[in-house]
């Protein structure tokens, strides 16, 4: 085969393209064509030379020439439209340490009091029949409470970034983002709730060889129903917070993720306790109630999938966003196993009231930092996935707290100690839990909380930049991992504190009352 280029002189007169006559054509032998060329024509219209590849032995040559001419016309028209209508990207927010702290502290305290309320609820419901007879429900607690990090905080980070870079400025774009993201988190909540129940069965019953089908279906129904309803409620709240924050001039990254957790733990834990108790009572009267609940939510799943697929921004997450959510659920379930084995011991029943608090505070703070770094990279970094001419080395703890985003990291870390002291005082004043707040206990508890947040902020700095360099959107991938690690570290450090305090003799005589 011999390849030639056929040069057509195309005239654009009054917006319509006409092809040149055969006499105006010239054929030249070439090896490569790199671009289209344009040149100004006569006053009557615009004249351009369009170069196409023609294979004389190929019957499709003529059709390819026509298609290329048509595409060139459409491309120029669309370029003109996009040039006229595309808005300028918004300027990044200039924030001082004081402004960051002022915007973060109120949502942080609100979220903290929400975790305190969740801890008080867990302290009460741990003695309910369903929790004592089916102790594997404790394994569901960190996994389902972690949904606020896996789904709601990820949703808040994704929408905060979209709002900051101008993708929600028009009403049409805003509603597309809202509907697509709500459908997406409902799909993810259903799947994660189902997988969390399987993890509870594996971690709880199978190692001991004691498996009951009725209790397994109870766990599945309770987990799926709790995850779905909680995600729907919290997703609507998140959307309202982000839209309101943008309108009043507050950076959504600073307020959205903490508010996602302010009611997240309380709502999720209350739903889990209520739904599991109601379904547990049905075991003695109705064998079909639990399977029916599971079937209803499974049948609705294809509807949410169809809606999420229609929106380009959520279609990608629908296909590629499962790995972090599922792995994060597994990590949180390991924390749930630690909680189950610790709280089941009457000597450590006092741990229940502090678990949502230490896990929630760590997850809230690291989610704010991850969301801020992600927004910074979207607005100022090199395009996601492209090679960096100056690659970033693995950060040291010093660079994580004294670098571009170090101001917010320092502010968030400084909130840990006073925040936890306020929350501990609140629990003590409400006479919650079974543990006396001695100076030794407070010292061990604060050491565990500070170490947890220090590790999480360092991991956030490394993980977000690492994901960005590999073409993974940190808004979709980083927060699930970080909040799940926060659950695991918080539960593990807290259990270690209680065991050490028990060994050194700092015990309570009212444990279990």
Tab-separated table of C-alpha atoms in Angstrom, residues 101-308:
chain	number	residue	atom	x	y	z
A	101	UNK	CA	-9.136	27.473	63.736
A	102	UNK	CA	-12.168	29.760	63.937
A	103	UNK	CA	-13.935	27.891	61.140
A	104	UNK	CA	-12.961	24.419	62.379
A	105	UNK	CA	-13.453	24.731	66.134
A	106	UNK	CA	-17.248	25.056	66.185
A	107	UNK	CA	-17.928	22.093	63.854
A	108	UNK	CA	-15.215	20.156	65.700
A	109	UNK	CA	-16.876	20.715	69.077
A	110	UNK	CA	-20.297	19.980	67.592
A	111	UNK	CA	-18.987	16.743	66.108
A	112	UNK	CA	-17.279	15.903	69.396
A	113	UNK	CA	-20.470	16.325	71.372
A	114	UNK	CA	-22.150	14.100	68.813
A	115	UNK	CA	-19.577	11.384	69.511
A	116	UNK	CA	-20.078	11.906	73.259
A	117	UNK	CA	-23.793	11.333	72.774
A	118	UNK	CA	-23.016	8.229	70.702
A	119	UNK	CA	-20.737	6.989	73.475
A	120	UNK	CA	-23.488	7.489	76.044
A	121	UNK	CA	-25.866	5.538	73.818
A	122	UNK	CA	-23.347	2.689	73.366
A	123	UNK	CA	-22.752	2.633	77.132
A	124	UNK	CA	-26.480	2.048	77.631
A	125	UNK	CA	-27.266	-0.342	74.780
A	126	UNK	CA	-24.308	-2.618	75.509
A	127	UNK	CA	-26.498	-4.136	78.225
A	128	UNK	CA	-29.512	-4.694	75.929
A	129	UNK	CA	-30.514	-8.256	75.147
A	130	UNK	CA	-29.492	-8.203	71.484
A	131	UNK	CA	-25.978	-7.006	72.422
A	132	UNK	CA	-25.559	-9.604	75.169
A	133	UNK	CA	-27.073	-12.526	73.241
A	134	UNK	CA	-25.599	-11.634	69.842
A	135	UNK	CA	-22.304	-10.030	70.850
A	136	UNK	CA	-21.191	-9.930	67.209
A	137	UNK	CA	-23.304	-6.766	66.897
A	138	UNK	CA	-20.352	-5.007	68.570
A	139	UNK	CA	-18.250	-5.888	65.511
A	140	UNK	CA	-20.733	-3.957	63.373
A	141	UNK	CA	-20.363	-0.804	65.488
A	142	UNK	CA	-16.995	0.532	64.171
A	143	UNK	CA	-17.764	-0.688	60.631
A	144	UNK	CA	-21.124	1.120	60.496
A	145	UNK	CA	-19.926	4.174	62.392
A	146	UNK	CA	-17.048	4.206	59.908
A	147	UNK	CA	-19.532	4.760	57.102
A	148	UNK	CA	-19.399	8.449	57.921
A	149	UNK	CA	-15.763	8.311	56.809
A	150	UNK	CA	-16.243	5.804	54.000
A	151	UNK	CA	-19.267	7.489	52.470
A	152	UNK	CA	-20.475	10.733	54.052
A	153	UNK	CA	-17.084	12.362	54.627
A	154	UNK	CA	-15.949	11.228	51.187
A	155	UNK	CA	-19.131	12.742	49.777
A	156	UNK	CA	-18.443	15.965	51.698
A	157	UNK	CA	-14.835	16.096	50.459
A	158	UNK	CA	-15.887	15.388	46.863
A	159	UNK	CA	-18.604	18.059	46.865
A	160	UNK	CA	-16.385	20.564	48.730
A	161	UNK	CA	-13.734	20.248	46.048
A	162	UNK	CA	-16.373	20.568	43.322
A	163	UNK	CA	-17.774	23.697	44.983
A	164	UNK	CA	-14.323	25.285	45.438
A	165	UNK	CA	-13.281	24.761	41.805
A	166	UNK	CA	-16.594	26.040	40.426
A	167	UNK	CA	-18.288	22.817	39.335
A	168	UNK	CA	-21.467	23.603	41.319
A	169	UNK	CA	-21.916	27.249	40.335
A	170	UNK	CA	-24.846	26.650	37.976
A	171	UNK	CA	-28.124	25.137	39.192
A	172	UNK	CA	-28.026	22.399	36.536
A	173	UNK	CA	-24.546	21.231	37.473
A	174	UNK	CA	-25.374	21.413	41.163
A	175	UNK	CA	-28.457	19.178	40.865
A	176	UNK	CA	-26.586	16.676	38.727
A	177	UNK	CA	-23.889	16.433	41.387
A	178	UNK	CA	-26.458	16.097	44.182
A	179	UNK	CA	-28.595	13.386	42.577
A	180	UNK	CA	-25.647	11.377	41.304
A	181	UNK	CA	-23.780	11.453	44.613
A	182	UNK	CA	-26.850	10.550	46.678
A	183	UNK	CA	-27.540	7.536	44.461
A	184	UNK	CA	-23.874	6.557	44.664
A	185	UNK	CA	-23.692	6.533	48.467
A	186	UNK	CA	-26.939	4.548	48.693
A	187	UNK	CA	-25.421	1.851	46.483
A	188	UNK	CA	-22.232	1.856	48.510
A	189	UNK	CA	-24.125	1.814	51.826
A	190	UNK	CA	-26.135	-1.247	50.809
A	191	UNK	CA	-23.066	-3.169	49.663
A	192	UNK	CA	-20.908	-2.150	52.632
A	193	UNK	CA	-23.686	-2.999	55.098
A	194	UNK	CA	-23.978	-6.459	53.597
A	195	UNK	CA	-20.210	-7.030	53.621
A	196	UNK	CA	-19.926	-5.740	57.209
A	197	UNK	CA	-22.386	-8.407	58.360
A	198	UNK	CA	-20.335	-11.082	56.584
A	199	UNK	CA	-17.201	-9.790	58.326
A	200	UNK	CA	-19.017	-9.932	61.683
A	201	UNK	CA	-19.954	-13.561	61.036
A	202	UNK	CA	-16.398	-14.460	60.004
A	203	UNK	CA	-14.715	-12.679	62.911
A	204	UNK	CA	-17.309	-13.663	65.491
A	205	UNK	CA	-18.732	-17.120	65.010
A	206	UNK	CA	-16.660	-19.050	62.488
A	207	UNK	CA	-13.370	-19.057	64.478
A	208	UNK	CA	-15.255	-20.501	67.460
A	209	UNK	CA	-17.224	-22.954	65.329
A	210	UNK	CA	-20.544	-21.624	66.650
A	211	UNK	CA	-22.744	-20.515	63.751
A	212	UNK	CA	-26.489	-19.738	63.868
A	213	UNK	CA	-28.241	-18.920	60.593
A	214	UNK	CA	-30.998	-16.873	62.241
A	215	UNK	CA	-28.483	-14.616	63.963
A	216	UNK	CA	-26.483	-14.249	60.742
A	217	UNK	CA	-29.583	-13.049	58.842
A	218	UNK	CA	-30.362	-10.737	61.767
A	219	UNK	CA	-26.911	-9.167	61.449
A	220	UNK	CA	-27.332	-8.773	57.691
A	221	UNK	CA	-30.768	-7.138	57.928
A	222	UNK	CA	-29.720	-4.825	60.773
A	223	UNK	CA	-26.484	-3.804	59.049
A	224	UNK	CA	-27.991	-3.105	55.606
A	225	UNK	CA	-31.014	-1.210	56.953
A	226	UNK	CA	-28.868	0.891	59.310
A	227	UNK	CA	-26.293	1.730	56.631
A	228	UNK	CA	-28.927	2.694	54.044
A	229	UNK	CA	-31.089	4.902	56.264
A	230	UNK	CA	-28.151	6.595	57.995
A	231	UNK	CA	-26.408	7.340	54.676
A	232	UNK	CA	-29.565	8.836	53.192
A	233	UNK	CA	-30.127	11.144	56.167
A	234	UNK	CA	-26.507	12.219	56.486
A	235	UNK	CA	-26.068	12.646	52.729
A	236	UNK	CA	-28.936	15.139	52.594
A	237	UNK	CA	-27.486	17.008	55.572
A	238	UNK	CA	-24.060	17.169	53.922
A	239	UNK	CA	-25.423	18.622	50.716
A	240	UNK	CA	-27.263	21.328	52.624
A	241	UNK	CA	-24.166	22.217	54.661
A	242	UNK	CA	-21.919	22.531	51.585
A	243	UNK	CA	-24.381	24.700	49.658
A	244	UNK	CA	-24.948	26.950	52.680
A	245	UNK	CA	-21.201	27.215	53.406
A	246	UNK	CA	-20.452	28.280	49.863
A	247	UNK	CA	-23.153	30.941	49.911
A	248	UNK	CA	-21.925	32.548	53.147
A	249	UNK	CA	-18.260	32.461	52.079
A	250	UNK	CA	-16.977	29.689	54.362
A	251	UNK	CA	-14.606	27.060	52.996
A	252	UNK	CA	-16.683	23.828	52.950
A	253	UNK	CA	-13.524	21.783	53.584
A	254	UNK	CA	-13.352	23.260	57.091
A	255	UNK	CA	-16.928	22.572	58.161
A	256	UNK	CA	-18.482	19.848	56.011
A	257	UNK	CA	-16.522	16.821	57.176
A	258	UNK	CA	-16.810	17.592	60.933
A	259	UNK	CA	-20.548	18.180	60.610
A	260	UNK	CA	-20.823	14.864	58.769
A	261	UNK	CA	-19.676	13.275	62.014
A	262	UNK	CA	-21.571	15.527	64.436
A	263	UNK	CA	-24.768	13.519	64.057
A	264	UNK	CA	-23.322	10.573	62.128
A	265	UNK	CA	-22.284	8.419	65.082
A	266	UNK	CA	-25.396	9.202	67.103
A	267	UNK	CA	-27.814	8.550	64.245
A	268	UNK	CA	-26.053	5.391	63.081
A	269	UNK	CA	-25.677	3.866	66.533
A	270	UNK	CA	-29.255	4.702	67.504
A	271	UNK	CA	-30.546	3.147	64.287
A	272	UNK	CA	-28.405	0.035	64.784
A	273	UNK	CA	-29.609	-0.454	68.368
A	274	UNK	CA	-33.258	0.137	67.512
A	275	UNK	CA	-33.362	-1.895	64.294
A	276	UNK	CA	-31.397	-4.853	65.687
A	277	UNK	CA	-33.555	-4.951	68.824
A	278	UNK	CA	-36.776	-4.898	66.802
A	279	UNK	CA	-35.570	-7.579	64.388
A	280	UNK	CA	-34.269	-9.703	67.284
A	281	UNK	CA	-37.745	-9.738	68.806
A	282	UNK	CA	-39.169	-10.890	65.465
A	283	UNK	CA	-37.011	-14.030	65.548
A	284	UNK	CA	-39.465	-15.659	67.964
A	285	UNK	CA	-42.603	-14.713	66.023
A	286	UNK	CA	-41.781	-14.260	62.330
A	287	UNK	CA	-39.138	-16.176	60.407
A	288	UNK	CA	-39.567	-14.040	57.276
A	289	UNK	CA	-39.063	-10.521	58.693
A	290	UNK	CA	-35.249	-10.472	58.515
A	291	UNK	CA	-34.951	-12.051	55.026
A	292	UNK	CA	-37.638	-9.658	53.754
A	293	UNK	CA	-35.729	-6.614	54.993
A	294	UNK	CA	-32.596	-7.833	53.215
A	295	UNK	CA	-34.534	-8.501	49.999
A	296	UNK	CA	-36.125	-5.026	49.898
A	297	UNK	CA	-32.802	-3.190	50.003
A	298	UNK	CA	-31.185	-5.563	47.521
A	299	UNK	CA	-34.045	-5.036	45.029
A	300	UNK	CA	-33.664	-1.239	45.263
A	301	UNK	CA	-29.935	-1.362	44.515
A	302	UNK	CA	-30.196	-1.545	40.663
A	303	UNK	CA	-32.276	1.652	40.691
A	304	UNK	CA	-29.535	3.597	42.472
A	305	UNK	CA	-26.946	2.099	40.117
A	306	UNK	CA	-28.844	3.355	37.056
A	307	UNK	CA	-29.113	6.866	38.499
A	308	UNK	CA	-25.440	7.023	39.488
